[in-house]
Amino acid sequence: MKLVCLDLEGVLVPEIWISVAEKTGIDDLRLTTRDITDYDELMRRRIEILTRNHIGLDDIRSVIATINPLPGASRFLDTLRASRQVVILSDTFVQFADSLMDQLGRPTLFCNELVVDSTGMIRRYKLRQQDGKKRAVDAFRSMGLEVTAVGDSYNDLSMIMAADHGALFRAPDRIATEFPDLPRFVEYDELLAFLLNHAKSHA
Amino acid sequence: MKLVCLDLEGVLVPEIWISVAEKTGIDDLRLTTRDITDYDELMRRRIEILTRNHIGLDDIRSVIATINPLPGASRFLDTLRASRQVVILSDTFVQFADSLMDQLGRPTLFCNELVVDSTGMIRRYKLRQQDGKKRAVDAFRSMGLEVTAVGDSYNDLSMIMAADHGALFRAPDRIATEFPDLPRFVEYDELLAFLLNHAKSHA
């Protein structure tokens, strides 16, 4: 039985923190792992910025409610789910992803969680586990599933390499250059054809 | 992050082989694990009966296309998926489940597969793995997920026992009597309340 594991941000929906930065006008929230490589430090900074600006979870959710999946993503996902099992593996937070998952027809999503206090302010986050995308792919393979993994960035590479088949979607040139053996796609139709017809091993 | 693992037949949809037996009029197909306890022998018999009656996969799929989910199942599943991740763990075959999954809004399904020859006749089946429901729950827990498992029959008990929380749904009295500590529900609203509010450990 075949399973496709998809990254979320950049593959099906826009980068959520960037969208929140744009829509709230708080430029500091544009920080990404390119600016602060340590994810834990990055998240502490983001939470600090939100607290300082008195932005609670509900405020962010209102902003995220105005974000839509990338053009063509829903149709791609609907078509894929008619012939393949799909699980989305993401580093985002379940509270952020909710409205986007609703728009995408409630695919299964494994991601992280935010811890919110009684006043609605975000206090900390809970990782599902370290290296959660790769470990999910390992666990799916232990279930006898043939896994194809698709992502766009460095944090997707361990899951792509752990899978039976893998591909890059809308990945930056530098990743594609470093991993020339990985199929790389830009359009949903190309990715769909790969996933449905000829998901080749990256080995 | 919380995951609910649901059995399919008896929980969300009718027993597929029984429905096929009724709709084709081939009473031999009513055989279940109650009649032939060895699953492999049972499946060999079923495939033999289909071959003898010149019934191919497309014929069965036409019959299955007329089956609907159990009354209330779609609404239950939609509501559950809005607040919980859900994966359906079933011993059925992906080719059989297809139209039912479509009616249920394409939840993620891990199950078995049929091998069909060039004339469309079913030749054999491929198990995803032995004890696949329990091993899936073990693997989900290894992903850092808090798993609640729900089923109606003996082949669900190992997954229910392996999960963090478990419940029986529309289970026969003899299973409920043997496992008096397991919560047991008959109506979707009761099960939904359990899954959303107070999924207690079965320990």
Short mmCIF file of C-alpha atoms in Angstrom, two decimals, chain B:
data_model
loop_
_atom_site.label_atom_id
_atom_site.label_comp_id
_atom_site.label_asym_id
_atom_site.label_seq_id
_atom_site.Cartn_x
_atom_site.Cartn_y
_atom_site.Cartn_z
CA MET B 1 -0.97 15.57 19.48
CA LYS B 2 -3.99 13.26 19.51
CA LEU B 3 -4.80 10.59 16.94
CA VAL B 4 -7.93 8.46 16.73
CA CYS B 5 -7.62 5.07 15.01
CA LEU B 6 -10.98 3.71 13.88
CA ASP B 7 -11.94 0.32 12.58
CA LEU B 8 -13.99 0.59 9.36
CA GLU B 9 -16.53 -2.22 8.95
CA GLY B 10 -19.16 -2.24 11.69
CA VAL B 11 -17.97 1.15 12.93
CA LEU B 12 -18.40 3.45 9.90
CA VAL B 13 -19.67 1.21 7.10
CA PRO B 14 -21.55 -2.12 6.90
CA GLU B 15 -19.68 -5.42 6.68
CA ILE B 16 -18.58 -5.36 3.05
CA TRP B 17 -18.52 -9.11 2.33
CA ILE B 18 -21.99 -9.55 3.87
CA SER B 19 -23.29 -6.73 1.69
CA VAL B 20 -21.67 -8.28 -1.38
CA ALA B 21 -23.23 -11.66 -0.51
CA GLU B 22 -26.65 -10.04 -0.17
CA LYS B 23 -26.43 -8.02 -3.34
CA THR B 24 -24.97 -10.80 -5.52
CA GLY B 25 -27.19 -13.47 -3.99
CA ILE B 26 -24.14 -15.70 -3.42
CA ASP B 27 -24.75 -16.97 0.09
CA ASP B 28 -21.33 -18.66 0.30
CA LEU B 29 -19.78 -15.21 0.54
CA ARG B 30 -21.40 -14.77 3.94
CA LEU B 31 -18.57 -16.83 5.43
CA THR B 32 -16.77 -14.83 8.11
CA THR B 33 -13.99 -15.47 10.62
CA ARG B 34 -16.73 -16.88 12.82
CA ASP B 35 -17.11 -19.76 10.32
CA ILE B 36 -13.49 -20.15 9.25
CA THR B 37 -11.19 -18.85 11.96
CA ASP B 38 -8.07 -18.89 9.79
CA TYR B 39 -8.14 -15.62 7.85
CA ASP B 40 -5.91 -16.86 5.06
CA GLU B 41 -8.10 -19.91 4.49
CA LEU B 42 -11.21 -17.72 4.59
CA MET B 43 -9.80 -15.37 1.95
CA ARG B 44 -8.72 -18.25 -0.28
CA ARG B 45 -12.26 -19.62 -0.08
CA ARG B 46 -13.78 -16.23 -0.91
CA ILE B 47 -11.50 -15.77 -3.92
CA GLU B 48 -12.32 -19.32 -5.09
CA ILE B 49 -16.06 -18.61 -4.81
CA LEU B 50 -15.68 -15.41 -6.84
CA THR B 51 -13.65 -17.18 -9.53
CA ARG B 52 -16.17 -20.03 -9.73
CA ASN B 53 -18.98 -17.50 -10.17
CA HIS B 54 -16.99 -15.50 -12.75
CA ILE B 55 -17.14 -12.41 -10.55
CA GLY B 56 -14.26 -10.01 -11.14
CA LEU B 57 -13.10 -6.98 -9.23
CA ASP B 58 -15.17 -4.59 -11.35
CA ASP B 59 -18.33 -6.60 -10.62
CA ILE B 60 -17.69 -6.40 -6.89
CA ARG B 61 -16.85 -2.73 -7.11
CA SER B 62 -20.17 -2.10 -8.87
CA VAL B 63 -21.93 -3.83 -6.01
CA ILE B 64 -19.93 -1.95 -3.38
CA ALA B 65 -20.70 1.34 -5.14
CA THR B 66 -24.32 0.87 -4.03
CA ILE B 67 -23.35 0.55 -0.35
CA ASN B 68 -23.50 3.63 1.86
CA PRO B 69 -21.75 4.42 5.14
CA LEU B 70 -23.82 3.62 8.24
CA PRO B 71 -26.44 6.29 9.04
CA GLY B 72 -24.75 9.12 10.94
CA ALA B 73 -21.21 7.92 10.18
CA SER B 74 -20.31 10.78 7.84
CA ARG B 75 -21.47 13.46 10.25
CA PHE B 76 -19.66 11.74 13.13
CA LEU B 77 -16.43 11.51 11.15
CA ASP B 78 -16.61 15.10 9.86
CA THR B 79 -17.08 16.42 13.38
CA LEU B 80 -14.28 14.26 14.75
CA ARG B 81 -11.85 15.28 11.99
CA ALA B 82 -12.42 18.96 12.78
CA SER B 83 -10.70 18.44 16.18
CA ARG B 84 -8.71 15.24 15.99
CA GLN B 85 -6.39 13.55 13.52
CA VAL B 86 -7.96 10.31 12.31
CA VAL B 87 -6.58 7.23 10.56
CA ILE B 88 -8.80 4.27 9.67
CA LEU B 89 -7.17 0.88 10.27
CA SER B 90 -8.99 -1.90 8.45
CA ASP B 91 -8.58 -5.49 7.28
CA THR B 92 -10.51 -4.71 4.11
CA PHE B 93 -8.94 -4.11 0.70
CA VAL B 94 -8.19 -0.73 -0.75
CA GLN B 95 -10.03 -1.65 -3.97
CA PHE B 96 -13.18 -2.46 -1.97
CA ALA B 97 -13.07 0.57 0.30
CA ASP B 98 -12.65 3.16 -2.45
CA SER B 99 -16.24 4.29 -3.01
CA LEU B 100 -16.96 4.27 0.73
CA MET B 101 -13.87 6.38 1.42
CA ASP B 102 -15.06 8.82 -1.21
CA GLN B 103 -18.44 9.08 0.51
CA LEU B 104 -16.69 9.60 3.86
CA GLY B 105 -14.59 12.52 2.57
CA ARG B 106 -11.35 10.61 1.92
CA PRO B 107 -10.06 9.94 5.42
CA THR B 108 -6.64 8.29 5.55
CA LEU B 109 -6.99 4.50 5.38
CA PHE B 110 -4.37 1.82 6.00
CA CYS B 111 -5.58 -1.59 4.88
CA ASN B 112 -4.75 -4.54 2.60
CA GLU B 113 -4.68 -4.96 -1.17
CA LEU B 114 -6.05 -7.37 -3.75
CA VAL B 115 -3.96 -8.65 -6.62
CA VAL B 116 -5.96 -8.72 -9.83
CA ASP B 117 -4.95 -10.42 -13.10
CA SER B 118 -5.19 -8.97 -16.61
CA THR B 119 -8.74 -10.34 -17.02
CA GLY B 120 -9.91 -8.50 -13.90
CA MET B 121 -10.19 -11.62 -11.73
CA ILE B 122 -8.95 -11.46 -8.14
CA ARG B 123 -6.03 -13.88 -7.77
CA ARG B 124 -4.75 -13.27 -4.27
CA TYR B 125 -4.44 -10.67 -1.56
CA LYS B 126 -1.54 -8.86 0.06
CA LEU B 127 -1.63 -8.18 3.78
CA ARG B 128 -0.01 -4.87 4.69
CA GLN B 129 1.59 -6.85 7.52
CA GLN B 130 0.68 -9.43 10.17
CA ASP B 131 -1.23 -7.94 13.12
CA GLY B 132 -1.29 -4.72 11.13
CA LYS B 133 -3.71 -2.77 13.34
CA LYS B 134 -1.69 -3.23 16.51
CA ARG B 135 1.59 -2.55 14.75
CA ALA B 136 0.19 0.65 13.28
CA VAL B 137 -0.83 1.83 16.76
CA ASP B 138 2.65 0.96 18.09
CA ALA B 139 4.21 2.94 15.23
CA PHE B 140 1.92 5.94 15.78
CA ARG B 141 2.87 5.98 19.47
CA SER B 142 6.54 5.90 18.43
CA MET B 143 5.78 9.17 16.56
CA GLY B 144 4.87 10.87 19.84
CA LEU B 145 1.12 10.71 19.16
CA GLU B 146 -1.45 10.00 21.87
CA VAL B 147 -3.58 7.27 20.33
CA THR B 148 -7.20 6.32 21.00
CA ALA B 149 -8.38 3.18 19.18
CA VAL B 150 -11.99 2.17 18.54
CA GLY B 151 -13.32 -1.06 17.11
CA ASP B 152 -16.14 -3.60 17.29
CA SER B 153 -14.61 -7.05 17.10
CA TYR B 154 -11.92 -9.47 18.20
CA ASN B 155 -9.46 -8.37 15.53
CA ASP B 156 -9.56 -4.85 17.02
CA LEU B 157 -8.62 -5.83 20.56
CA SER B 158 -4.84 -5.90 20.12
CA MET B 159 -4.92 -2.37 18.65
CA ILE B 160 -7.23 -1.16 21.43
CA MET B 161 -4.96 -2.65 24.09
CA ALA B 162 -1.82 -1.19 22.46
CA ALA B 163 -3.34 2.34 22.37
CA ASP B 164 -3.23 4.98 25.11
CA HIS B 165 -7.02 4.90 25.27
CA GLY B 166 -9.58 2.59 23.74
CA ALA B 167 -13.27 1.90 23.36
CA LEU B 168 -15.67 -0.59 21.84
CA PHE B 169 -18.34 0.59 19.40
CA ARG B 170 -21.38 -1.60 18.64
CA ALA B 171 -19.44 -4.62 19.87
CA PRO B 172 -21.13 -7.95 20.51
CA ASP B 173 -22.07 -8.69 24.14
CA ARG B 174 -19.54 -11.48 24.45
CA ILE B 175 -16.60 -9.13 23.75
CA ALA B 176 -17.98 -6.51 26.14
CA THR B 177 -18.37 -9.21 28.80
CA GLU B 178 -14.80 -10.40 28.31
CA PHE B 179 -13.44 -6.85 28.48
CA PRO B 180 -15.60 -5.13 31.10
CA ASP B 181 -13.10 -2.30 31.65
CA LEU B 182 -13.41 -1.03 28.07
CA PRO B 183 -15.89 1.81 27.54
CA ARG B 184 -18.60 0.62 25.15
CA PHE B 185 -20.76 2.83 23.01
CA VAL B 186 -23.66 2.30 20.63
CA GLU B 187 -24.49 5.80 19.40
CA TYR B 188 -22.10 8.09 17.47
CA ASP B 189 -22.87 11.02 19.79
CA GLU B 190 -21.72 9.02 22.81
CA LEU B 191 -18.54 7.93 21.04
CA LEU B 192 -17.87 11.48 19.86
CA ALA B 193 -18.23 12.86 23.40
CA PHE B 194 -15.79 10.22 24.64
CA LEU B 195 -13.27 10.97 21.90
CA LEU B 196 -13.45 14.74 22.23
CA ASN B 197 -13.80 15.20 25.97
CA HIS B 198 -12.66 12.39 28.12
CA ALA B 199 -10.72 9.64 26.37
CA LYS B 200 -9.69 7.80 29.50
CA SER B 201 -7.03 5.16 29.67
CA HIS B 202 -8.26 1.56 29.57
CA ALA B 203 -5.56 0.67 32.11
#
